[in-house]
Tab-separated table of C-alpha atoms in Angstrom:
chain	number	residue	atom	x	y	z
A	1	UNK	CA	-93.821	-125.241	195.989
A	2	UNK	CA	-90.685	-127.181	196.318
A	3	UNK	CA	-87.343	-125.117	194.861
A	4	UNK	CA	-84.145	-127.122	193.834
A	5	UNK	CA	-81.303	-127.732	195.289
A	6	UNK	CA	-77.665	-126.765	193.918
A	7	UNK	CA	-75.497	-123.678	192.920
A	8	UNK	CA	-78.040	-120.724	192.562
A	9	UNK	CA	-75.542	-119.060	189.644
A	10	UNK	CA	-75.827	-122.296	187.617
A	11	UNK	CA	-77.749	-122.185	184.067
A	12	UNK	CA	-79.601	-125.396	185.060
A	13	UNK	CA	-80.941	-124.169	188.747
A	14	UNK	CA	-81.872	-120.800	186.723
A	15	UNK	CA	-83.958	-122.588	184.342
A	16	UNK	CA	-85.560	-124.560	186.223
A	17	UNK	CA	-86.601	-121.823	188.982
A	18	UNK	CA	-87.823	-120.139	185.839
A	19	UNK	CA	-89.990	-123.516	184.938
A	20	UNK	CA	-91.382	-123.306	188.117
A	21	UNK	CA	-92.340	-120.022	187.672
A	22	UNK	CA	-94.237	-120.338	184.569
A	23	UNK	CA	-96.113	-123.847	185.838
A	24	UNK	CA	-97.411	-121.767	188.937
A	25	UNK	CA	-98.330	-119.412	186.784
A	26	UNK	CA	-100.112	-121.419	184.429
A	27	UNK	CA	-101.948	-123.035	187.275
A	28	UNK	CA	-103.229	-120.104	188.297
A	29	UNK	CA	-104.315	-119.227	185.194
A	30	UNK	CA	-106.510	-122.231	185.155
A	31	UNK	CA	-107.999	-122.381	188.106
A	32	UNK	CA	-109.227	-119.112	187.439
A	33	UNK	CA	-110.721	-119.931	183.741
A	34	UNK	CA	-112.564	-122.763	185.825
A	35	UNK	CA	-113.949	-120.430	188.080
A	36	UNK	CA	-114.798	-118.265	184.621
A	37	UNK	CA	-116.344	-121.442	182.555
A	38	UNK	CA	-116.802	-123.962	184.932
A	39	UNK	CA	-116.027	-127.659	184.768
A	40	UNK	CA	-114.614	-129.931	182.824
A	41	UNK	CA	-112.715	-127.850	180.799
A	42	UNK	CA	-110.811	-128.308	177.823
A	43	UNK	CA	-108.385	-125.570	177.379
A	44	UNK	CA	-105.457	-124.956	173.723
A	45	UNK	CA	-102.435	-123.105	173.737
A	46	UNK	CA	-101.496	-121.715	170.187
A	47	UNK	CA	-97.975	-121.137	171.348
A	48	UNK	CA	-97.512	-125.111	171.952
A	49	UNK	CA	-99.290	-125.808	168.569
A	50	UNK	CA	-97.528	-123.204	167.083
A	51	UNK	CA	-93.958	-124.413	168.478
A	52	UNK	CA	-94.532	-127.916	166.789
A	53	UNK	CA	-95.340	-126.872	163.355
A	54	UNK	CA	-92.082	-124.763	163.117
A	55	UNK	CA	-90.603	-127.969	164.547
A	56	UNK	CA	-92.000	-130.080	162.124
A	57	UNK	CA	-91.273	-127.708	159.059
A	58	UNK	CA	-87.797	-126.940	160.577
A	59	UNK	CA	-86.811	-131.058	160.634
A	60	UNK	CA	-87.955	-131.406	156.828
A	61	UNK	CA	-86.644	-127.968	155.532
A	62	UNK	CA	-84.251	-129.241	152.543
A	63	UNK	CA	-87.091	-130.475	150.838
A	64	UNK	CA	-90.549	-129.269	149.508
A	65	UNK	CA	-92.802	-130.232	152.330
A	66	UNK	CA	-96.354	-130.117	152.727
A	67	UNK	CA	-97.596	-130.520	156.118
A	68	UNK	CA	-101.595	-131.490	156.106
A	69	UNK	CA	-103.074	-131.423	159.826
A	70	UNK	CA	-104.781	-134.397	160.730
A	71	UNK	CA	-108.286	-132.800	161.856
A	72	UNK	CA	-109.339	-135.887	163.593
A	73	UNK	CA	-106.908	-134.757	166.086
A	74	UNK	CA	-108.837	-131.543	167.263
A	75	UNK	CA	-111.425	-130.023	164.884
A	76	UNK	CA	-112.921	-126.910	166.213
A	77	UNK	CA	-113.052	-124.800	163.580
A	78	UNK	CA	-111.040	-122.077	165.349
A	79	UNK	CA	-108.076	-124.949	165.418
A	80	UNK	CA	-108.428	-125.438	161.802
A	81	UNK	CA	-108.240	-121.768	161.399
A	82	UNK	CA	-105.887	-121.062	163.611
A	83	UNK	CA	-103.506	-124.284	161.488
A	84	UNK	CA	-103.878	-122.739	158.157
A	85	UNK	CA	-102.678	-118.944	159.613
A	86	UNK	CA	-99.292	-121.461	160.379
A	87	UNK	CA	-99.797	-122.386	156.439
A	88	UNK	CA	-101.090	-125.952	157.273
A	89	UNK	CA	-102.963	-127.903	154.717
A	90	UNK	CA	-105.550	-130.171	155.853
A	91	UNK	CA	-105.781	-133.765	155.854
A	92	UNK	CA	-109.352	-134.987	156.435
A	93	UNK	CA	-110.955	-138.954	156.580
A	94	UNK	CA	-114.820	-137.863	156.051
A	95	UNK	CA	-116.887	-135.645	153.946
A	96	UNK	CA	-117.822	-133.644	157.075
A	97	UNK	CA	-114.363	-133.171	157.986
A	98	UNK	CA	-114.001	-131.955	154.187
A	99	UNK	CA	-116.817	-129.367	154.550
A	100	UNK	CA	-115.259	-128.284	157.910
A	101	UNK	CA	-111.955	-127.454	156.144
A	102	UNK	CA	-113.838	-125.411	153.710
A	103	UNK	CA	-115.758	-123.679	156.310
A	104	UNK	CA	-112.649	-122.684	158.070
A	105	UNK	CA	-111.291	-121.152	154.641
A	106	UNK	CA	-109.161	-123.557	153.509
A	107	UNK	CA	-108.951	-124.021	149.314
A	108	UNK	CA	-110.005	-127.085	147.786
A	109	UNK	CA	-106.697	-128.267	146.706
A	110	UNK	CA	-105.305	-127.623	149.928
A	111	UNK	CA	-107.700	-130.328	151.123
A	112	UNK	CA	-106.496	-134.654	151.542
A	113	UNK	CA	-109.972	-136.745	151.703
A	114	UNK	CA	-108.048	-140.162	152.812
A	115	UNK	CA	-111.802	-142.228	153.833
A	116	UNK	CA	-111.733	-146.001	154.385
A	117	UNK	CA	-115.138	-148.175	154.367
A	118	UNK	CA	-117.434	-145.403	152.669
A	119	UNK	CA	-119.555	-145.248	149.983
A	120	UNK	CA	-118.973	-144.290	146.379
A	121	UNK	CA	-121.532	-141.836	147.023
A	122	UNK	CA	-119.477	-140.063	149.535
A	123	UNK	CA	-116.267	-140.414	147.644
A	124	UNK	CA	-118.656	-138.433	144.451
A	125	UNK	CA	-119.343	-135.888	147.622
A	126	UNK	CA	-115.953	-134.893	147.879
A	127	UNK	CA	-114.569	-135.261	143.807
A	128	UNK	CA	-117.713	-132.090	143.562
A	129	UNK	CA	-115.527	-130.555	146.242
A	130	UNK	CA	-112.302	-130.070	144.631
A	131	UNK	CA	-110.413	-132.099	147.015
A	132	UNK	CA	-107.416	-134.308	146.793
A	133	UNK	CA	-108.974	-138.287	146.783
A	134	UNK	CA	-107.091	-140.902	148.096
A	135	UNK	CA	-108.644	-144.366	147.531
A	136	UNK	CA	-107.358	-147.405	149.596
A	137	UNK	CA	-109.565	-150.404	148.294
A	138	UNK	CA	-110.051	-152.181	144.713
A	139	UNK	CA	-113.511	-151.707	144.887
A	140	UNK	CA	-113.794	-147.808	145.162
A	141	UNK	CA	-110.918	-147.513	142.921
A	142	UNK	CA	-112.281	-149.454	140.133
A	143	UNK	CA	-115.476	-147.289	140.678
A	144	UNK	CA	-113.596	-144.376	140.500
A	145	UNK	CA	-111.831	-145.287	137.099
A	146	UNK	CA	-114.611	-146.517	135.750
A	147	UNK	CA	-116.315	-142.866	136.366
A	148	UNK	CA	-113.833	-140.095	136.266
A	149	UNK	CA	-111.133	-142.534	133.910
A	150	UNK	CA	-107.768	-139.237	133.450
A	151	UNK	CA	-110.691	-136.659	134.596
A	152	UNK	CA	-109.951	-136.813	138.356
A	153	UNK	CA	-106.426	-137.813	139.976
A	154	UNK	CA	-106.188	-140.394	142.465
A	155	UNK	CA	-103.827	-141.332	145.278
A	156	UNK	CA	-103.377	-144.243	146.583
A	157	UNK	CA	-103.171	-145.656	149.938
A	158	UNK	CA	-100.479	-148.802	150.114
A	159	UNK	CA	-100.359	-151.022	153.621
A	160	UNK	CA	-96.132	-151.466	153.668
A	161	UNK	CA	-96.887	-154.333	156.201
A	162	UNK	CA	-95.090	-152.559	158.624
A	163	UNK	CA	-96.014	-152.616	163.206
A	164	UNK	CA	-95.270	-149.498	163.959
A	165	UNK	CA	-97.603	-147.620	166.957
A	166	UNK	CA	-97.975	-147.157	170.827
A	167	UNK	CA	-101.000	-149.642	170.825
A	168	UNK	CA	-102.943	-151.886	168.377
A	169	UNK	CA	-105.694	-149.582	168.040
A	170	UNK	CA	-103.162	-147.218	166.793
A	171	UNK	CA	-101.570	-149.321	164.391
A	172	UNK	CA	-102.485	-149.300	160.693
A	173	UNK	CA	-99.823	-150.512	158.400
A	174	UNK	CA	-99.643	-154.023	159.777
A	175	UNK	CA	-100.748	-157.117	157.531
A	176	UNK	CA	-103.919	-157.456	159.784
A	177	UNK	CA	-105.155	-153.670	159.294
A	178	UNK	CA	-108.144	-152.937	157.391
A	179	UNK	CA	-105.982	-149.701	155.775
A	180	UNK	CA	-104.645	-149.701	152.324
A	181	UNK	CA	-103.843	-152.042	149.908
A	182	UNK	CA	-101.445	-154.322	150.678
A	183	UNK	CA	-97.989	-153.813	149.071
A	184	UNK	CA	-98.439	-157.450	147.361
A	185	UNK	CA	-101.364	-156.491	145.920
A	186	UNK	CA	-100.085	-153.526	144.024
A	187	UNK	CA	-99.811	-155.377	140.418
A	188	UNK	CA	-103.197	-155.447	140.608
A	189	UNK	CA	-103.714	-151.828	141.276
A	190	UNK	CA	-101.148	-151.208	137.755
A	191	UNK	CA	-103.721	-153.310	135.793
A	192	UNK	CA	-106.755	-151.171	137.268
A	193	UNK	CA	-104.772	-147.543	136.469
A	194	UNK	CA	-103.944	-149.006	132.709
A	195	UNK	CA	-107.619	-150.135	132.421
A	196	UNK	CA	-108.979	-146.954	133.096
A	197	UNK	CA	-106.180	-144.805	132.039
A	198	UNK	CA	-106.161	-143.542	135.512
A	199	UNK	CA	-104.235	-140.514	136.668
A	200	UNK	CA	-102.026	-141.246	139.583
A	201	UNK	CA	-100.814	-137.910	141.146
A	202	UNK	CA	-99.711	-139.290	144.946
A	203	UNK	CA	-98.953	-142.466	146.900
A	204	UNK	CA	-99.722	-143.058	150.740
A	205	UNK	CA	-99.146	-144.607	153.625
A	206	UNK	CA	-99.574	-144.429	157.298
A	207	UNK	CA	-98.117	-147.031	159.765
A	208	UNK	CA	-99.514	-145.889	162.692
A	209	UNK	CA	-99.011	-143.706	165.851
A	210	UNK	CA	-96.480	-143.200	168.372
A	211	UNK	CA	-93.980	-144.368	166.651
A	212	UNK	CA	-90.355	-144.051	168.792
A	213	UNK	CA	-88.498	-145.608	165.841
A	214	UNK	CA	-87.072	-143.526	163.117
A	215	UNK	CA	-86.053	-146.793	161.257
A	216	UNK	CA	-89.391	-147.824	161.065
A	217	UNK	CA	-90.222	-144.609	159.315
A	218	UNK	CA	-87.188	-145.236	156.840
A	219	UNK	CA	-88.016	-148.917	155.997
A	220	UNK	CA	-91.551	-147.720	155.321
A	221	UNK	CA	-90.035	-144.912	153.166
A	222	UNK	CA	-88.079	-147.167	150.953
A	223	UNK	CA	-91.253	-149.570	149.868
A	224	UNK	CA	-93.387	-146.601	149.202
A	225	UNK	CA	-90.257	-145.132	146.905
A	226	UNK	CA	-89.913	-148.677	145.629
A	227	UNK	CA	-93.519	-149.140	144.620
A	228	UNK	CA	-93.516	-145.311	143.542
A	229	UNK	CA	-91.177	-146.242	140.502
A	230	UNK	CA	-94.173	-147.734	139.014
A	231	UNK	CA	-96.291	-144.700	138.815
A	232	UNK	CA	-94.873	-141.894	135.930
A	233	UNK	CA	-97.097	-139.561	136.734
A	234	UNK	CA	-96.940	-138.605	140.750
A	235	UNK	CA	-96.364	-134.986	142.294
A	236	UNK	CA	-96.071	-135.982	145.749
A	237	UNK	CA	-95.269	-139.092	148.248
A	238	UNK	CA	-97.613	-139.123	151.688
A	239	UNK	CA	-95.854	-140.434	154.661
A	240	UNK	CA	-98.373	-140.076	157.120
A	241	UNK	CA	-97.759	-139.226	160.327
A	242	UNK	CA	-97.557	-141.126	163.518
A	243	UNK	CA	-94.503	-139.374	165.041
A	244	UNK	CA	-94.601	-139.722	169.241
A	245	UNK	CA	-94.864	-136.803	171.533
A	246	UNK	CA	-93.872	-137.281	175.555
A	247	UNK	CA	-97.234	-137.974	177.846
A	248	UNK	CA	-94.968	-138.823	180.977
A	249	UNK	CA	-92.225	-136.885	182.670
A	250	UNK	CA	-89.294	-138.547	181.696
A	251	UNK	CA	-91.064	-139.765	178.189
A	252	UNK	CA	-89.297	-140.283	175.060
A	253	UNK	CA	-90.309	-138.901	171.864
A	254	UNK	CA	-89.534	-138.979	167.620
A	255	UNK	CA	-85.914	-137.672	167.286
A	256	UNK	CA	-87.397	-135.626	164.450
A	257	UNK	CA	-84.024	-134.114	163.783
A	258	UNK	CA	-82.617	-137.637	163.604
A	259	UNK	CA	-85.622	-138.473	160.782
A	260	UNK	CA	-85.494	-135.211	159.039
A	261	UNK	CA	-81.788	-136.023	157.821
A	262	UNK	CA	-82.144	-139.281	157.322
A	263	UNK	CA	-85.521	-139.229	155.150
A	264	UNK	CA	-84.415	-136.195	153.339
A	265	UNK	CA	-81.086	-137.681	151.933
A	266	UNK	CA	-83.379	-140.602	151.079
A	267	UNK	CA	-86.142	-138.481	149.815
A	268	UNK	CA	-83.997	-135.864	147.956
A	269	UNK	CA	-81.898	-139.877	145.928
A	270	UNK	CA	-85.711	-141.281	144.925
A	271	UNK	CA	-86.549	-137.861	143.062
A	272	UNK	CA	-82.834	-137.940	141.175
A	273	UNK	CA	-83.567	-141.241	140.481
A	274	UNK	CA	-87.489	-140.559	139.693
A	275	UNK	CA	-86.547	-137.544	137.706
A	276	UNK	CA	-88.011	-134.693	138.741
A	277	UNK	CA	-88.853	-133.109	142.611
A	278	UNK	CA	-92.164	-134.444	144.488
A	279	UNK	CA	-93.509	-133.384	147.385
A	280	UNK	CA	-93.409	-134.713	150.120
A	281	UNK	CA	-96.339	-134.907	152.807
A	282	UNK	CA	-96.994	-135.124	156.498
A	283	UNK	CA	-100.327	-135.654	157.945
A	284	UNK	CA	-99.645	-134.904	161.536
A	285	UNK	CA	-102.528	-134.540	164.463
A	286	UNK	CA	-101.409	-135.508	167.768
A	287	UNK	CA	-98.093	-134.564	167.253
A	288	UNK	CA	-99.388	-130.036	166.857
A	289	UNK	CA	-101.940	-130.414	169.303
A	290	UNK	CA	-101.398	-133.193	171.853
A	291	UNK	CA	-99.441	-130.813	173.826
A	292	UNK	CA	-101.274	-127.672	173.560
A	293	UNK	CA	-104.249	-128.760	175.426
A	294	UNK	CA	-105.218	-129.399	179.437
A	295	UNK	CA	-108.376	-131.469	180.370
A	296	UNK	CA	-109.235	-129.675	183.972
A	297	UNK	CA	-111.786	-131.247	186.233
A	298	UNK	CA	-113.298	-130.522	189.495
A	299	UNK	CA	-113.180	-133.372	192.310
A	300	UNK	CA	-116.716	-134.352	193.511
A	301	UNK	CA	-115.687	-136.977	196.143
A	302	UNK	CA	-113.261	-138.936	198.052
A	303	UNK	CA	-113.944	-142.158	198.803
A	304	UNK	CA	-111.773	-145.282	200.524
A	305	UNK	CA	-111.887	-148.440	199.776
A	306	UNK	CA	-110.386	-151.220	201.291
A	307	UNK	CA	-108.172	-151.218	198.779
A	308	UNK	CA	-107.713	-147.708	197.177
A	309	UNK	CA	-108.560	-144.105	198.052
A	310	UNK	CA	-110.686	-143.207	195.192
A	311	UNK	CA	-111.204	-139.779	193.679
A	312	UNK	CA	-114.115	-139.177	191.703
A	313	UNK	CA	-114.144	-136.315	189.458
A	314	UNK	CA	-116.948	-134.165	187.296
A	315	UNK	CA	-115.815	-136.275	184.071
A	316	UNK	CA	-115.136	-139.670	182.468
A	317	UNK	CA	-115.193	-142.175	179.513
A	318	UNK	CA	-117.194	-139.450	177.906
A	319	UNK	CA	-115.375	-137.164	177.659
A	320	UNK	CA	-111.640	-138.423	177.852
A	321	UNK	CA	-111.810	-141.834	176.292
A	322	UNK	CA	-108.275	-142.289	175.436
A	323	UNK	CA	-106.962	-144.450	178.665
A	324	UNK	CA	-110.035	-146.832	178.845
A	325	UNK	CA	-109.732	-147.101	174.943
A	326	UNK	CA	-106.147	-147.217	174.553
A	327	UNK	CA	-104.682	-147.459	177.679
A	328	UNK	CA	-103.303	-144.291	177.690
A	329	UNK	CA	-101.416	-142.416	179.906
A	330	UNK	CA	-102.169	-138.473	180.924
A	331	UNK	CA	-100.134	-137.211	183.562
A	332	UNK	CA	-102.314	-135.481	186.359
A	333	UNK	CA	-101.662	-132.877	188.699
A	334	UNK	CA	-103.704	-131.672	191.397
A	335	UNK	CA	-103.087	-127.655	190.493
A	336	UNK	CA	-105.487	-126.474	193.432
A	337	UNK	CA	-103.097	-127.564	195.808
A	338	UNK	CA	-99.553	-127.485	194.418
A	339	UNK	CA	-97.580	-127.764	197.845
A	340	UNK	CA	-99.503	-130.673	199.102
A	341	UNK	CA	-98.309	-133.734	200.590
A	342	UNK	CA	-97.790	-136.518	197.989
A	343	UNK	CA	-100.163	-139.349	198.407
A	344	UNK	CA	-101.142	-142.430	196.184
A	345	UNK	CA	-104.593	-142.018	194.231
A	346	UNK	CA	-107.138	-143.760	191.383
A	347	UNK	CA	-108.558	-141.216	189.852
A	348	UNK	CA	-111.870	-142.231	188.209
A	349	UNK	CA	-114.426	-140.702	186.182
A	350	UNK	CA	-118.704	-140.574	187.043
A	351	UNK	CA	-119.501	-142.597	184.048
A	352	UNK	CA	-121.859	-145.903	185.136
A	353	UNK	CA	-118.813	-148.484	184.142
A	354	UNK	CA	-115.694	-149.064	184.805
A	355	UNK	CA	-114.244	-145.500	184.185
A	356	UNK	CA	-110.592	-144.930	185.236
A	357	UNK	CA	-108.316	-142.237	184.208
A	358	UNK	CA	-105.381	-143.079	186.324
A	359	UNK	CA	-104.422	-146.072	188.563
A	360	UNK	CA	-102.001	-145.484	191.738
A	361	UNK	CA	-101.290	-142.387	191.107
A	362	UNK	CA	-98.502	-140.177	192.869
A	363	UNK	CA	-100.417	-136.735	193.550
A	364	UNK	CA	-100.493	-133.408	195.761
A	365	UNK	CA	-103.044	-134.157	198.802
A	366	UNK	CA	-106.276	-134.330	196.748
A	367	UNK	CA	-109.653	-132.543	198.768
A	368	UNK	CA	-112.952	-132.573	197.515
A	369	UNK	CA	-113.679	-129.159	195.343
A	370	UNK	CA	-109.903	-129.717	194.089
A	371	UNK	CA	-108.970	-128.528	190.589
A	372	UNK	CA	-107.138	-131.181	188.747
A	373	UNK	CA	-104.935	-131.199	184.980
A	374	UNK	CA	-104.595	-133.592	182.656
A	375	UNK	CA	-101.576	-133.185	181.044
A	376	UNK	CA	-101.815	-133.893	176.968
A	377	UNK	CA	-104.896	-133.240	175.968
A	378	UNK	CA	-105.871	-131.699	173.362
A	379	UNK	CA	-105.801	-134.766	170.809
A	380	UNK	CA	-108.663	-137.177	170.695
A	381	UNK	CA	-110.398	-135.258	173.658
A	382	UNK	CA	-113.189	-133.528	172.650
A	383	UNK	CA	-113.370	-134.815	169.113
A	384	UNK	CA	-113.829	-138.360	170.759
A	385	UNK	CA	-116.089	-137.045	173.322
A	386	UNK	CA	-119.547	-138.188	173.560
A	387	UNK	CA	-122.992	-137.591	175.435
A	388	UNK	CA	-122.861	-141.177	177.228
A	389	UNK	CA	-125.160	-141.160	180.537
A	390	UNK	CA	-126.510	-138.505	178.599
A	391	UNK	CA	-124.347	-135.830	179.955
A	392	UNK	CA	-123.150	-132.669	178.442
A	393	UNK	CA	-119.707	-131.996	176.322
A	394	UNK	CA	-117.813	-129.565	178.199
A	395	UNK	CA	-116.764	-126.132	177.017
A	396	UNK	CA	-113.851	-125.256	174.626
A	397	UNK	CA	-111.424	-122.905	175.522
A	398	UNK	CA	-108.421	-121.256	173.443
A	399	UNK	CA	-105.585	-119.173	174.562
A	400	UNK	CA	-103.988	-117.247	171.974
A	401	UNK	CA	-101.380	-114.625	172.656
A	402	UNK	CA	-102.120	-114.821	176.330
A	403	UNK	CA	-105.701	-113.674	176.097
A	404	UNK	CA	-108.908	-116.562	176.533
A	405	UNK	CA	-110.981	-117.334	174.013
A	406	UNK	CA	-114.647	-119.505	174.636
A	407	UNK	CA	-114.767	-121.282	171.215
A	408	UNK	CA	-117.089	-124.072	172.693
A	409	UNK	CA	-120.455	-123.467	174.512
A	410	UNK	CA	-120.786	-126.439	177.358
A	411	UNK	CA	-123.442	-127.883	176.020
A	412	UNK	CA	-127.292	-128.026	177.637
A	413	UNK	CA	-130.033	-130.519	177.725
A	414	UNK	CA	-131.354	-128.979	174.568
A	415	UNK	CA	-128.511	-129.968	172.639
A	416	UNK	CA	-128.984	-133.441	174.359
A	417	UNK	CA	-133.207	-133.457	172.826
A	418	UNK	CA	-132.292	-131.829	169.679
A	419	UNK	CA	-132.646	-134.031	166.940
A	420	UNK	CA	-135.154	-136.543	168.723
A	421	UNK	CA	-138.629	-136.635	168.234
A	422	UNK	CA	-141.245	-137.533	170.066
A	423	UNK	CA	-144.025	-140.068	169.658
A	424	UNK	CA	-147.357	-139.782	171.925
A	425	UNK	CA	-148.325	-143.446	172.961
């Protein structure tokens, strides 16, 4: 371990002696739950996820703010629990996401179903529930006002034609996006409501993740207050989400304290002008749990190339699919040996493809049996994990008030046959 350099008595060389500290620490602490569960590992902190919902709540606290947690993000049930103790609703894009938030105890109307491309059948699925709906085509919501007419509210989900995102994949408010209905479109949507004598309780949108930008956030606010004018009857207004957390070292993220003002005093003039006080909602995922979780695998071979050294780990595509899918970056440190000598690394995966995590990477000397982190994990891990090459999902781990928790078994080949059936030929 490498100490800084500088005036011992300063706050700055204190603090940062005390980082140090804490990192080893931490290390050690997960080296030894790898030796306890084996590898890969994905391991939560509550502390971290705790830290940014009291962020989060503390940036929006002059208004009435409802924060729903994208379960996308991370959806063991123990997360979900774990989000409502905070006093987290739930925002949810399927009908098994919707029974999951039940299971883990939250109420009905604490509940968002925000689907795109599903069935009427599944939107019926979650109306029996109890749940909030929010419809983002012309075809369900015709459907839907044809069925339920004032019996049911609605929300709606508007595209504000908006870029805003880290990556295309990630961007859903552009003209091109398949989400919501475009903000040019909306006369239509009036004619539908008045047809059906439709009950309109929210609007929504969601531009996309990753967004650095606060003014995107406030031009996006303004069209959804503009188009909100034309809806009497509405008890909240659904931003989304989308705000960016730091993946490298000297990363920027959302100046929430920055948006918080800003969309408040904006917020706070739309329901003066609207006449009474909404809500307003947050749907964040990445941003409460991004941070709180580690992916740790164990090295399985070095190997040189003629153009590369190589390091081939007990993972992949499978079960970290975020920087082949994406492009994303997950910083990675080498926590077995945290003194090392720095040398350059690609660290791929043992997936039968192309399967890298990291190109040219700066790490500690790197030896077969090594334990390495990646940094940023715990969104759109394990809930976009898969049994590819049919190999198993790893194990779940959760620390809570510095004590371990398993809350996922690794899985077996039984969970790989179960489900098929067999044919004799």
């Amino acid at each position: 371990m490498s100490f800084p350099k500088g005036d011992v008595n300063s706050p700055s060389f204190l603090i940062c002696i005390y980082s140090l500290m804490i990192s080893s620490e931490l290390q050690s602490r997960n080296i030894a739950l790898c030796h306890q569960y084996g590898t890969p590992l994905y391991i939560y902190d509550t502390s971290v996820m705790k830290r940014q919902y009291e962020k989060l709540t503390s940036a929006f606290s002059g208004v009435d703010v409802r924060i729903n947690y994208a379960s996308k993000a991370l959806n063991n049930l123990n997360v979900l629990k774990y989000m409502r103790s905070l006093g987290s609703c739930l925002d949810t894009v399927s009908i098994q996401e919707v029974w999951l938030g039940l299971k883990a105890g939250y109420a009905p109307k604490e509940i968002i179903y925000t689907p795109n491309s599903v069935s009427m059948e599944e939107i019926d699925m979650a109306v029996k529930e109890g749940v909030y709906i929010n419809i983002d085509n012309f075809s369900i919501l015709e459907q839907f006002g044809e069925k339920y007419g004032r019996s049911v509210p609605v929300c709606i989900r508007i595209n504000p034609h908006i870029m805003g995102g880290g990556n295309i994949n990630i961007s859903t408010g552009h003209i091109d996006s398949k989400f919501g209905i475009s903000i040019y479109q909306m006369r239509h949507v009036e004619r539908i409501v008045k047809t059906y004598n439709m009950h309109v309780n929210g609007l929504h949108m969601h531009t996309g993740s990753d967004i650095l930008d606060t003014d995107v956030f406030i031009r996006a606010a303004e069209i959804l207050f503009e188009q909100a004018e034309n809806f009497k009857e509405l008890e909240f207004l659904d931003f989304g989400s989308g705000f960016k957390v730091p993946y490298k070292p000297d990363d920027y993220s959302t100046d929430l304290k920055e948006l918080g003002e800003k969309l408040t005093e904006r917020f706070s003039a739309f329901c003066d002008r609207y006449g009474r006080k909404l809500q307003l909602w947050f749907e964040p995922g990445k941003f409460l749990v991004s941070e709180s979780g580690t992916f740790l695998v164990k090295v399985n071979v070095l190997k040189q190339t003629t153009s590369a050294v190589f390091v081939g780990v007990d993972s992949g595509l499978n079960h970290l699919i975020r920087p082949m899918l994406y492009n994303s970056y997950h910083h990675i440190t080498n926590i077995s040996n945290p003194s090392g000598k720095q040398r350059i690394y690609t660290v791929v995966g043992y997936i039968c493809e192309t399967d890298t995590f990291g190109w040219d990477r700066k790490l500690n000397e790197v030896r077969e049996g090594d334990i390495l982190a990646f940094s940023n994990a715990g969104a759109y891990g394990m809930t976009m994990a898969s049994n590819y090459n049919s190999r198993f999902r790893p194990a779940e781990v959760l620390i809570h008030e510095g004590k371990d928790y398993l809350i996922r078994e690794r899985e077996t080949m039984e969970d790989i046959l179960r489900g098929q059936v067999e044919v004799q030929f």
